[in-house]
mmCIF file of C-alpha atoms in Angstrom:
data_model
loop_
_atom_site.group_PDB
_atom_site.id
_atom_site.type_symbol
_atom_site.label_atom_id
_atom_site.label_comp_id
_atom_site.label_asym_id
_atom_site.label_seq_id
_atom_site.Cartn_x
_atom_site.Cartn_y
_atom_site.Cartn_z
ATOM 1 C CA MET N 112 0.896 3.752 -0.730
ATOM 2 C CA THR N 113 6.131 3.181 5.291
ATOM 3 C CA VAL N 114 10.554 2.026 5.744
ATOM 4 C CA PRO N 115 10.848 3.532 3.038
ATOM 5 C CA ARG N 116 7.671 5.082 2.872
ATOM 6 C CA PRO N 117 6.611 5.768 6.183
ATOM 7 C CA ARG N 118 3.912 6.649 4.465
ATOM 8 C CA THR N 119 4.362 8.279 6.958
ATOM 9 C CA VAL N 120 7.058 6.451 6.891
ATOM 10 C CA PRO N 121 7.030 3.852 4.426
ATOM 11 C CA LEU N 122 4.077 4.271 2.410
ATOM 12 C CA PRO N 123 2.016 5.229 3.260
ATOM 13 C CA ARG N 124 0.943 5.614 1.951
ATOM 14 C CA THR N 125 -2.043 4.264 3.806
ATOM 15 C CA ALA N 126 -4.931 2.978 5.606
ATOM 16 C CA VAL N 127 -7.273 0.142 5.531
ATOM 17 C CA LEU N 128 -8.357 -2.500 3.323
ATOM 18 C CA THR N 129 -10.776 -4.459 1.486
ATOM 19 C CA GLY N 130 -10.711 -7.546 -0.454
ATOM 20 C CA VAL N 131 -9.321 -10.916 -0.449
ATOM 21 C CA LEU N 132 -6.517 -12.276 -2.475
ATOM 22 C CA ALA N 133 -8.185 -13.085 -5.660
ATOM 23 C CA THR N 134 -8.989 -11.564 -8.910
ATOM 24 C CA ALA N 135 -8.283 -11.238 -12.487
ATOM 25 C CA ALA N 136 -6.447 -12.991 -15.152
ATOM 26 C CA VAL N 137 -6.839 -12.855 -18.853
ATOM 27 C CA PHE N 138 -6.682 -9.250 -19.803
ATOM 28 C CA THR N 139 -9.256 -8.275 -22.371
ATOM 29 C CA LEU N 140 -10.019 -4.676 -23.112
ATOM 30 C CA SER N 141 -13.528 -3.534 -22.413
ATOM 31 C CA ALA N 142 -15.183 -0.354 -23.513
ATOM 32 C CA CYS N 143 -16.934 2.242 -21.509
ATOM 33 C CA GLY N 144 -17.259 5.675 -22.901
ATOM 34 C CA ALA N 145 -16.601 9.173 -21.734
ATOM 35 C CA ASP N 146 -17.399 12.341 -23.616
ATOM 36 C CA SER N 147 -14.405 14.291 -24.692
ATOM 37 C CA ALA N 148 -12.466 15.656 -27.585
ATOM 38 C CA THR N 149 -10.873 13.300 -30.059
ATOM 39 C CA SER N 150 -7.222 12.534 -29.411
ATOM 40 C CA ALA N 151 -4.490 12.273 -31.965
ATOM 41 C CA ALA N 152 -4.470 8.540 -31.519
ATOM 42 C CA GLY N 153 -6.654 7.335 -34.339
ATOM 43 C CA GLY N 154 -10.021 8.790 -33.513
ATOM 44 C CA GLY N 155 -10.175 7.770 -29.885
ATOM 45 C CA ARG N 156 -11.297 9.993 -27.066
ATOM 46 C CA SER N 157 -8.791 12.123 -25.191
ATOM 47 C CA ALA N 158 -6.792 10.309 -22.544
ATOM 48 C CA ALA N 159 -8.076 12.685 -19.878
ATOM 49 C CA ALA N 160 -11.624 11.437 -20.481
ATOM 50 C CA ALA N 161 -10.830 7.791 -21.179
ATOM 51 C CA THR N 162 -12.272 5.186 -18.864
ATOM 52 C CA THR N 163 -10.593 2.285 -20.711
ATOM 53 C CA ALA N 164 -7.660 1.931 -23.095
ATOM 54 C CA LYS N 165 -10.148 1.238 -25.866
ATOM 55 C CA ASP N 166 -11.452 4.777 -25.496
ATOM 56 C CA VAL N 167 -8.185 6.145 -26.901
ATOM 57 C CA GLY N 168 -7.824 3.489 -29.583
ATOM 58 C CA GLY N 169 -6.308 0.615 -27.632
ATOM 59 C CA MET N 170 -3.114 -0.069 -25.734
ATOM 60 C CA ASP N 171 -0.773 0.861 -28.566
ATOM 61 C CA ALA N 172 -2.479 4.223 -28.983
ATOM 62 C CA LEU N 173 -2.437 4.814 -25.232
ATOM 63 C CA ALA N 174 1.275 3.993 -25.095
ATOM 64 C CA GLU N 175 1.912 6.375 -27.993
ATOM 65 C CA GLU N 176 0.092 9.216 -26.255
ATOM 66 C CA ALA N 177 1.914 8.516 -22.984
ATOM 67 C CA LYS N 178 5.275 8.586 -24.758
ATOM 68 C CA LYS N 179 4.388 11.989 -26.216
ATOM 69 C CA GLU N 180 3.653 13.261 -22.704
ATOM 70 C CA GLY N 181 7.029 11.847 -21.727
ATOM 71 C CA THR N 182 6.573 11.915 -17.974
ATOM 72 C CA LEU N 183 4.602 10.330 -15.170
ATOM 73 C CA HIS N 184 4.603 12.307 -11.927
ATOM 74 C CA ALA N 185 4.094 10.300 -8.745
ATOM 75 C CA ILE N 186 4.447 10.908 -5.039
ATOM 76 C CA ALA N 187 5.268 8.658 -2.075
ATOM 77 C CA LEU N 188 6.601 5.669 -4.023
ATOM 78 C CA PRO N 189 9.819 4.470 -2.360
ATOM 79 C CA ARG N 190 11.772 2.068 -4.532
ATOM 80 C CA ASP N 191 11.991 -0.535 -1.767
ATOM 81 C CA TRP N 192 8.257 -0.543 -1.053
ATOM 82 C CA ALA N 193 6.441 -3.515 -2.642
ATOM 83 C CA ASN N 194 9.118 -3.651 -5.358
ATOM 84 C CA TYR N 195 8.382 -0.194 -6.762
ATOM 85 C CA GLY N 196 11.969 0.141 -7.927
ATOM 86 C CA ALA N 197 11.615 -2.768 -10.356
ATOM 87 C CA LEU N 198 8.168 -1.589 -11.440
ATOM 88 C CA ILE N 199 9.393 1.925 -12.200
ATOM 89 C CA ASP N 200 12.409 0.616 -14.114
ATOM 90 C CA GLY N 201 10.269 -1.862 -16.035
ATOM 91 C CA PHE N 202 7.710 0.761 -17.012
ATOM 92 C CA GLU N 203 10.334 3.237 -18.180
ATOM 93 C CA LYS N 204 12.132 0.603 -20.244
ATOM 94 C CA LYS N 205 8.967 -0.787 -21.806
ATOM 95 C CA TYR N 206 7.249 2.483 -22.688
ATOM 96 C CA GLY N 207 9.920 5.175 -22.751
ATOM 97 C CA VAL N 208 8.087 7.310 -20.195
ATOM 98 C CA LYS N 209 10.111 8.851 -17.370
ATOM 99 C CA VAL N 210 8.742 8.297 -13.865
ATOM 100 C CA GLU N 211 9.375 11.182 -11.483
ATOM 101 C CA VAL N 212 8.806 10.398 -7.809
ATOM 102 C CA GLU N 213 8.428 13.221 -5.320
ATOM 103 C CA ASN N 214 8.716 12.712 -1.564
ATOM 104 C CA PRO N 215 9.179 8.922 -1.696
ATOM 105 C CA GLY N 216 8.785 8.662 2.080
ATOM 106 C CA GLY N 217 5.415 10.432 2.097
ATOM 107 C CA ALA N 218 2.096 9.131 3.383
ATOM 108 C CA SER N 219 -1.314 8.626 1.782
ATOM 109 C CA GLN N 220 -2.542 11.916 3.178
ATOM 110 C CA ASP N 221 0.433 13.686 1.605
ATOM 111 C CA GLU N 222 -0.682 12.364 -1.770
ATOM 112 C CA ILE N 223 -4.240 13.565 -1.315
ATOM 113 C CA SER N 224 -3.048 16.946 -0.066
ATOM 114 C CA ALA N 225 -0.866 17.327 -3.166
ATOM 115 C CA VAL N 226 -3.857 16.618 -5.402
ATOM 116 C CA THR N 227 -6.069 19.188 -3.710
ATOM 117 C CA SER N 228 -3.448 21.918 -3.318
ATOM 118 C CA ARG N 229 -2.009 21.630 -6.840
ATOM 119 C CA LYS N 230 -5.145 21.240 -8.901
ATOM 120 C CA GLY N 231 -4.484 22.473 -12.431
ATOM 121 C CA GLN N 232 -0.738 22.671 -11.887
ATOM 122 C CA GLY N 233 1.854 20.770 -13.878
ATOM 123 C CA ASN N 234 3.491 19.357 -10.748
ATOM 124 C CA ALA N 235 0.339 17.700 -9.425
ATOM 125 C CA PRO N 236 0.613 13.925 -8.987
ATOM 126 C CA ASP N 237 -0.733 11.903 -11.911
ATOM 127 C CA VAL N 238 -1.302 8.716 -9.961
ATOM 128 C CA LEU N 239 -1.891 7.707 -6.364
ATOM 129 C CA ASP N 240 -1.052 4.657 -4.276
ATOM 130 C CA LEU N 241 -3.318 4.813 -1.254
ATOM 131 C CA GLY N 242 -4.470 2.777 1.680
ATOM 132 C CA SER N 243 -7.971 1.654 0.761
ATOM 133 C CA SER N 244 -9.731 3.914 3.252
ATOM 134 C CA PHE N 245 -7.818 6.896 1.870
ATOM 135 C CA ALA N 246 -8.753 5.855 -1.668
ATOM 136 C CA GLN N 247 -12.409 5.657 -0.724
ATOM 137 C CA SER N 248 -12.241 9.060 0.910
ATOM 138 C CA ALA N 249 -10.565 10.578 -2.157
ATOM 139 C CA ALA N 250 -13.259 9.096 -4.390
ATOM 140 C CA GLN N 251 -15.974 10.592 -2.191
ATOM 141 C CA GLN N 252 -14.271 13.977 -2.502
ATOM 142 C CA GLY N 253 -14.421 13.746 -6.304
ATOM 143 C CA LEU N 254 -10.628 13.704 -6.707
ATOM 144 C CA LEU N 255 -10.257 10.528 -8.750
ATOM 145 C CA ALA N 256 -10.796 9.713 -12.417
ATOM 146 C CA PRO N 257 -12.818 6.622 -13.367
ATOM 147 C CA TYR N 258 -10.605 4.173 -15.261
ATOM 148 C CA MET N 259 -10.889 0.433 -15.755
ATOM 149 C CA VAL N 260 -7.760 -1.507 -16.635
ATOM 150 C CA ALA N 261 -7.883 -4.602 -18.795
ATOM 151 C CA GLY N 262 -9.393 -7.366 -16.738
ATOM 152 C CA PHE N 263 -11.192 -4.908 -14.451
ATOM 153 C CA THR N 264 -14.378 -6.967 -14.528
ATOM 154 C CA ASP N 265 -12.483 -9.897 -13.001
ATOM 155 C CA ILE N 266 -11.535 -7.958 -9.888
ATOM 156 C CA PRO N 267 -13.972 -8.858 -7.073
ATOM 157 C CA ASP N 268 -16.506 -6.179 -6.299
ATOM 158 C CA ASP N 269 -15.241 -5.716 -2.755
ATOM 159 C CA GLN N 270 -11.773 -4.860 -4.076
ATOM 160 C CA LYS N 271 -12.702 -2.028 -6.414
ATOM 161 C CA ASP N 272 -14.891 0.986 -6.928
ATOM 162 C CA SER N 273 -17.801 0.093 -9.206
ATOM 163 C CA ILE N 274 -16.880 2.795 -11.738
ATOM 164 C CA GLY N 275 -13.130 2.345 -11.478
ATOM 165 C CA ARG N 276 -12.066 5.328 -9.410
ATOM 166 C CA TRP N 277 -9.833 2.982 -7.401
ATOM 167 C CA SER N 278 -9.029 -0.710 -7.226
ATOM 168 C CA ASN N 279 -6.830 -2.842 -5.020
ATOM 169 C CA ASP N 280 -3.396 -3.703 -6.343
ATOM 170 C CA TYR N 281 -1.325 -5.478 -3.681
ATOM 171 C CA GLY N 282 -1.401 -6.232 0.006
ATOM 172 C CA GLY N 283 -0.055 -8.117 2.979
ATOM 173 C CA TYR N 284 -0.369 -8.723 6.698
ATOM 174 C CA ILE N 285 0.696 -6.653 9.673
ATOM 175 C CA SER N 286 3.824 -8.308 11.032
ATOM 176 C CA PHE N 287 6.586 -7.943 13.597
ATOM 177 C CA GLY N 288 10.071 -7.493 12.241
ATOM 178 C CA CYS N 289 12.723 -8.164 14.869
ATOM 179 C CA ASP N 290 16.493 -7.758 15.140
ATOM 180 C CA ALA N 291 17.307 -11.167 16.586
ATOM 181 C CA LYS N 292 20.799 -10.071 17.618
ATOM 182 C CA ARG N 293 19.524 -7.192 19.744
ATOM 183 C CA VAL N 294 16.309 -8.813 20.998
ATOM 184 C CA ARG N 295 16.827 -11.997 22.981
ATOM 185 C CA THR N 296 13.385 -13.458 22.246
ATOM 186 C CA CYS N 297 11.425 -11.941 19.377
ATOM 187 C CA PRO N 298 7.707 -11.341 20.018
ATOM 188 C CA THR N 299 5.061 -13.359 18.194
ATOM 189 C CA SER N 300 1.920 -11.718 19.601
ATOM 190 C CA PHE N 301 0.671 -8.289 20.637
ATOM 191 C CA LYS N 302 0.462 -9.622 24.176
ATOM 192 C CA ASP N 303 4.204 -10.271 24.038
ATOM 193 C CA LEU N 304 4.906 -6.619 23.187
ATOM 194 C CA LEU N 305 3.752 -5.550 26.645
ATOM 195 C CA LYS N 306 6.540 -7.486 28.353
ATOM 196 C CA PRO N 307 9.111 -5.298 30.164
ATOM 197 C CA GLN N 308 11.970 -6.881 28.203
ATOM 198 C CA TYR N 309 10.901 -4.830 25.150
ATOM 199 C CA LYS N 310 11.295 -1.428 26.804
ATOM 200 C CA GLY N 311 12.011 1.249 24.186
ATOM 201 C CA GLN N 312 12.199 -1.302 21.362
ATOM 202 C CA VAL N 313 8.778 -1.320 19.674
ATOM 203 C CA ALA N 314 8.139 1.035 16.758
ATOM 204 C CA LEU N 315 5.469 1.951 14.259
ATOM 205 C CA ASN N 316 6.431 3.366 10.902
ATOM 206 C CA GLY N 317 4.426 6.537 11.326
ATOM 207 C CA ASP N 318 1.229 8.170 12.550
ATOM 208 C CA PRO N 319 -1.868 5.977 11.950
ATOM 209 C CA SER N 320 -3.866 9.025 10.879
ATOM 210 C CA LYS N 321 -1.481 9.345 7.928
ATOM 211 C CA SER N 322 0.222 5.992 7.482
ATOM 212 C CA GLY N 323 -1.623 2.934 6.216
ATOM 213 C CA SER N 324 0.671 0.429 7.832
ATOM 214 C CA ALA N 325 0.440 2.215 11.179
ATOM 215 C CA PHE N 326 -3.338 2.333 10.791
ATOM 216 C CA GLY N 327 -3.295 -1.409 10.116
ATOM 217 C CA ALA N 328 -1.151 -1.972 13.203
ATOM 218 C CA VAL N 329 -3.763 -0.252 15.379
ATOM 219 C CA TYR N 330 -6.532 -2.332 13.819
ATOM 220 C CA ALA N 331 -4.530 -5.521 14.387
ATOM 221 C CA ALA N 332 -3.911 -4.540 18.008
ATOM 222 C CA ALA N 333 -7.631 -3.914 18.411
ATOM 223 C CA LEU N 334 -8.462 -7.390 17.124
ATOM 224 C CA ALA N 335 -5.903 -8.829 19.550
ATOM 225 C CA SER N 336 -7.373 -6.859 22.462
ATOM 226 C CA GLY N 337 -11.071 -7.633 22.293
ATOM 227 C CA GLY N 338 -11.945 -5.072 19.636
ATOM 228 C CA SER N 339 -13.433 -5.591 16.199
ATOM 229 C CA PHE N 340 -13.762 -3.919 12.816
ATOM 230 C CA ASP N 341 -16.504 -1.848 14.463
ATOM 231 C CA ASP N 342 -14.368 -0.990 17.481
ATOM 232 C CA ILE N 343 -10.773 0.145 16.946
ATOM 233 C CA GLN N 344 -10.551 1.870 20.342
ATOM 234 C CA PRO N 345 -8.954 -1.166 22.068
ATOM 235 C CA GLY N 346 -6.091 -0.829 19.577
ATOM 236 C CA ILE N 347 -5.553 2.799 20.537
ATOM 237 C CA ASP N 348 -5.707 1.822 24.199
ATOM 238 C CA PHE N 349 -3.133 -0.906 23.567
ATOM 239 C CA PHE N 350 -0.596 1.523 22.120
ATOM 240 C CA ALA N 351 -1.333 4.036 24.866
ATOM 241 C CA LYS N 352 -0.444 1.317 27.367
ATOM 242 C CA LEU N 353 2.631 0.381 25.352
ATOM 243 C CA LYS N 354 3.766 3.994 25.481
ATOM 244 C CA LYS N 355 3.007 4.336 29.187
ATOM 245 C CA ASN N 356 5.122 1.321 30.103
ATOM 246 C CA GLY N 357 7.982 2.643 27.967
ATOM 247 C CA ASN N 358 7.976 -0.076 25.332
ATOM 248 C CA LEU N 359 6.809 2.121 22.424
ATOM 249 C CA THR N 360 9.528 4.334 20.996
ATOM 250 C CA PRO N 361 8.574 7.667 19.374
ATOM 251 C CA VAL N 362 11.075 6.980 16.576
ATOM 252 C CA ALA N 363 9.272 6.106 13.338
ATOM 253 C CA SER N 364 10.664 2.870 11.959
ATOM 254 C CA THR N 365 12.520 2.940 8.646
ATOM 255 C CA GLN N 366 15.189 0.765 7.126
ATOM 256 C CA ALA N 367 17.760 3.297 8.322
ATOM 257 C CA THR N 368 16.532 3.303 11.935
ATOM 258 C CA ILE N 369 16.564 -0.498 11.945
ATOM 259 C CA GLU N 370 20.143 -0.622 10.713
ATOM 260 C CA LYS N 371 21.163 1.864 13.414
ATOM 261 C CA GLY N 372 19.493 -0.231 16.108
ATOM 262 C CA GLN N 373 16.978 2.496 16.982
ATOM 263 C CA THR N 374 13.913 0.382 16.206
ATOM 264 C CA PRO N 375 14.766 -3.258 16.881
ATOM 265 C CA ILE N 376 11.105 -4.303 16.719
ATOM 266 C CA SER N 377 9.122 -2.823 13.843
ATOM 267 C CA ILE N 378 5.400 -3.315 13.292
ATOM 268 C CA ASP N 379 4.896 -3.118 9.552
ATOM 269 C CA TRP N 380 3.557 -4.988 6.536
ATOM 270 C CA ASP N 381 5.005 -8.449 6.084
ATOM 271 C CA TYR N 382 6.223 -7.684 2.566
ATOM 272 C CA LEU N 383 8.335 -4.818 3.868
ATOM 273 C CA ASN N 384 9.724 -6.695 6.832
ATOM 274 C CA THR N 385 10.433 -9.769 4.698
ATOM 275 C CA GLY N 386 12.178 -7.632 2.119
ATOM 276 C CA TYR N 387 14.405 -6.204 4.844
ATOM 277 C CA THR N 388 15.435 -9.707 5.775
ATOM 278 C CA ASP N 389 17.071 -10.091 2.379
ATOM 279 C CA ASP N 390 18.653 -6.634 2.477
ATOM 280 C CA PHE N 391 20.065 -7.029 5.972
ATOM 281 C CA LYS N 392 21.711 -10.433 5.506
ATOM 282 C CA SER N 393 24.709 -8.931 3.767
ATOM 283 C CA LYS N 394 25.053 -6.437 6.618
ATOM 284 C CA GLY N 395 25.148 -9.079 9.311
ATOM 285 C CA LEU N 396 21.735 -8.220 10.699
ATOM 286 C CA ASP N 397 19.453 -11.146 11.534
ATOM 287 C CA TRP N 398 15.972 -9.767 10.840
ATOM 288 C CA THR N 399 13.142 -12.206 11.558
ATOM 289 C CA VAL N 400 9.466 -11.799 10.647
ATOM 290 C CA ALA N 401 6.310 -13.088 12.316
ATOM 291 C CA VAL N 402 2.626 -12.422 11.690
ATOM 292 C CA PRO N 403 1.156 -11.957 15.208
ATOM 293 C CA SER N 404 -0.860 -14.933 16.351
ATOM 294 C CA ASP N 405 -3.462 -12.854 18.178
ATOM 295 C CA GLY N 406 -4.120 -10.048 15.722
ATOM 296 C CA GLN N 407 -3.994 -11.001 12.052
ATOM 297 C CA PHE N 408 -4.887 -8.023 9.912
ATOM 298 C CA SER N 409 -4.543 -7.933 6.141
ATOM 299 C CA GLN N 410 -4.830 -4.924 3.894
ATOM 300 C CA TYR N 411 -4.540 -3.959 0.275
ATOM 301 C CA TYR N 412 -3.242 -0.745 -1.195
ATOM 302 C CA SER N 413 -5.272 0.811 -3.975
ATOM 303 C CA GLN N 414 -4.284 2.500 -7.210
ATOM 304 C CA ALA N 415 -6.026 5.605 -8.528
ATOM 305 C CA ILE N 416 -5.644 8.384 -11.079
ATOM 306 C CA ASN N 417 -5.835 12.073 -10.255
ATOM 307 C CA LYS N 418 -8.966 13.423 -11.957
ATOM 308 C CA THR N 419 -6.954 16.415 -13.217
ATOM 309 C CA ALA N 420 -3.686 14.558 -13.870
ATOM 310 C CA PRO N 421 -1.268 16.686 -15.938
ATOM 311 C CA HIS N 422 -0.180 13.530 -17.810
ATOM 312 C CA PRO N 423 -3.462 11.614 -18.259
ATOM 313 C CA ALA N 424 -2.229 9.085 -20.829
ATOM 314 C CA ALA N 425 0.867 8.182 -18.818
ATOM 315 C CA ALA N 426 -1.313 7.851 -15.717
ATOM 316 C CA ARG N 427 -3.603 5.346 -17.424
ATOM 317 C CA LEU N 428 -0.728 3.441 -19.003
ATOM 318 C CA TRP N 429 0.897 3.133 -15.577
ATOM 319 C CA GLN N 430 -2.270 1.531 -14.222
ATOM 320 C CA GLU N 431 -2.344 -0.941 -17.109
ATOM 321 C CA TYR N 432 1.270 -1.896 -16.389
ATOM 322 C CA LEU N 433 0.724 -2.388 -12.663
ATOM 323 C CA TYR N 434 -2.200 -4.748 -13.296
ATOM 324 C CA SER N 435 -0.527 -6.690 -16.107
ATOM 325 C CA ALA N 436 0.904 -10.135 -15.392
ATOM 326 C CA GLU N 437 4.376 -8.590 -15.545
ATOM 327 C CA GLY N 438 3.514 -5.913 -13.007
ATOM 328 C CA GLN N 439 1.689 -8.242 -10.643
ATOM 329 C CA ASN N 440 4.549 -10.751 -10.654
ATOM 330 C CA LEU N 441 6.978 -7.953 -9.829
ATOM 331 C CA ARG N 442 4.808 -7.192 -6.794
ATOM 332 C CA LEU N 443 5.071 -10.841 -5.827
ATOM 333 C CA LYS N 444 8.854 -10.753 -6.104
ATOM 334 C CA GLY N 445 8.718 -7.933 -3.555
ATOM 335 C CA TYR N 446 6.796 -10.261 -1.179
ATOM 336 C CA ALA N 447 3.511 -8.386 -1.696
ATOM 337 C CA ARG N 448 0.407 -10.412 -2.446
ATOM 338 C CA PRO N 449 -0.886 -9.180 -5.819
ATOM 339 C CA ALA N 450 -4.602 -8.557 -6.222
ATOM 340 C CA LEU N 451 -4.701 -10.795 -9.295
ATOM 341 C CA MET N 452 -2.834 -13.648 -7.631
ATOM 342 C CA THR N 453 -5.605 -16.255 -7.686
ATOM 343 C CA ALA N 454 -6.650 -15.562 -11.264
ATOM 344 C CA MET N 455 -3.051 -15.551 -12.460
ATOM 345 C CA LYS N 456 -2.505 -18.895 -10.775
ATOM 346 C CA GLU N 457 -5.497 -20.285 -12.624
ATOM 347 C CA ALA N 458 -4.243 -18.774 -15.888
ATOM 348 C CA GLY N 459 -0.745 -20.183 -15.399
ATOM 349 C CA THR N 460 0.902 -16.736 -15.377
ATOM 350 C CA LEU N 461 1.819 -16.603 -11.677
ATOM 351 C CA ASP N 462 5.475 -16.747 -10.624
ATOM 352 C CA GLN N 463 5.221 -19.876 -8.462
ATOM 353 C CA ALA N 464 8.753 -19.611 -7.074
ATOM 354 C CA ALA N 465 8.096 -16.098 -5.784
ATOM 355 C CA ALA N 466 4.716 -17.134 -4.352
ATOM 356 C CA ALA N 467 6.369 -19.898 -2.342
ATOM 357 C CA LYS N 468 8.514 -17.355 -0.486
ATOM 358 C CA LEU N 469 5.586 -15.453 1.045
ATOM 359 C CA PRO N 470 5.293 -15.484 4.857
ATOM 360 C CA LYS N 471 2.941 -18.227 5.971
ATOM 361 C CA VAL N 472 -0.357 -17.328 7.624
ATOM 362 C CA THR N 473 -3.270 -19.386 8.848
ATOM 363 C CA GLY N 474 -6.977 -18.897 8.338
ATOM 364 C CA THR N 475 -8.848 -16.777 5.826
ATOM 365 C CA PRO N 476 -8.445 -13.010 6.076
ATOM 366 C CA THR N 477 -11.513 -10.838 6.583
ATOM 367 C CA PHE N 478 -11.759 -7.128 5.977
ATOM 368 C CA PRO N 479 -13.617 -4.127 7.376
ATOM 369 C CA THR N 480 -16.235 -2.461 5.217
ATOM 370 C CA GLU N 481 -15.873 1.050 3.858
ATOM 371 C CA SER N 482 -18.084 2.442 6.620
ATOM 372 C CA GLN N 483 -16.132 0.564 9.300
ATOM 373 C CA GLN N 484 -12.874 1.934 7.948
ATOM 374 C CA SER N 485 -14.223 5.464 7.806
ATOM 375 C CA SER N 486 -15.447 5.198 11.363
ATOM 376 C CA ALA N 487 -12.088 3.799 12.513
ATOM 377 C CA ARG N 488 -10.213 6.645 10.819
ATOM 378 C CA PHE N 489 -12.441 9.171 12.561
ATOM 379 C CA VAL N 490 -11.833 7.582 15.957
ATOM 380 C CA ILE N 491 -8.076 7.650 15.385
ATOM 381 C CA SER N 492 -8.180 11.273 14.233
ATOM 382 C CA GLN N 493 -9.970 12.210 17.441
ATOM 383 C CA SER N 494 -8.120 10.024 19.940
ATOM 384 C CA TRP N 495 -4.640 9.050 18.806
ATOM 385 C CA ALA N 496 -2.780 12.292 19.435
ATOM 386 C CA GLN N 497 -3.963 12.679 23.000
ATOM 387 C CA ALA N 498 -3.756 9.007 23.914
ATOM 388 C CA VAL N 499 -0.448 8.089 22.293
ATOM 389 C CA SER N 500 1.365 10.976 20.617
ATOM 390 C CA GLY N 501 0.768 13.586 23.275
#
């Protein structure tokens, strides 16, 4: 939560998904208690035990406590990933809380590892941006704090944990970014990628056992190759074949490798590839984007709070900001599809101009279940290295 964040290369941050584009709108605070000591903010519970803003006395009280903490520590949040730069700047300006980002190019697994290895330490991450399968795994390990942002009840059940340990925030589709000046005919399907003309040109943004976008690419390839949400093996076999015929480069795709011509075809989320299109225009690079016709795979990234976050109020305030209309529209301006997009459209708070710029796709996206994702992750952990990386 890959070009920036290769999560394992750009973000991650990542893994699989859940949920459709839909969700909340009018933000009303709901209560849900948690036992804890009283905080300084007007008789509310401590931020570390709060499961809603109301628990600490409301949004103003939460913001006050966060400002006292002064800092939000995050990991694996590149500024050019899903418009994180604008979100970080907006949060700092609005609340006076400094956002420190460690290892911006890290992956979802790096975030989880930091939580487990630094428990009780002041440099542990406060918040996490994870591929949904990684978020579910972290919740099962007891690493995440239950917290429900305003409007939580409006988020569809299949896009959140029932007690608020994680919830989807933004997503997109696996796509092919292509340097049209270096590649004569840009691919539009996974089948195309096997053509000899793409020798040494196709790149992932990281290892699918660590990177959500790379994981999504394998799932998409599986769907294009006779597999299913229950069977990701055909996707692994596809990339093994791509490597064997010399088309898959071992170079992890990032914005820098694209600019250098090292990864002229990059399989990544559409919001990243589309964002590069804007960035590259001024540099004379013609970067085109296509969602593959034979393997459409959509995924959301989830937000979560470290159960032992050193800055618990700032962590919760950050979540509230990300799911506010302001935060969700900033996602949209970064070409990511916000989780609250449908509800915001109904409420009249959606940035329509930004929505119109999203890459066009056909059909209705479907998503693997938690058990299907877990099974797919296990298969990749057992097979990928030998089949593709070895």
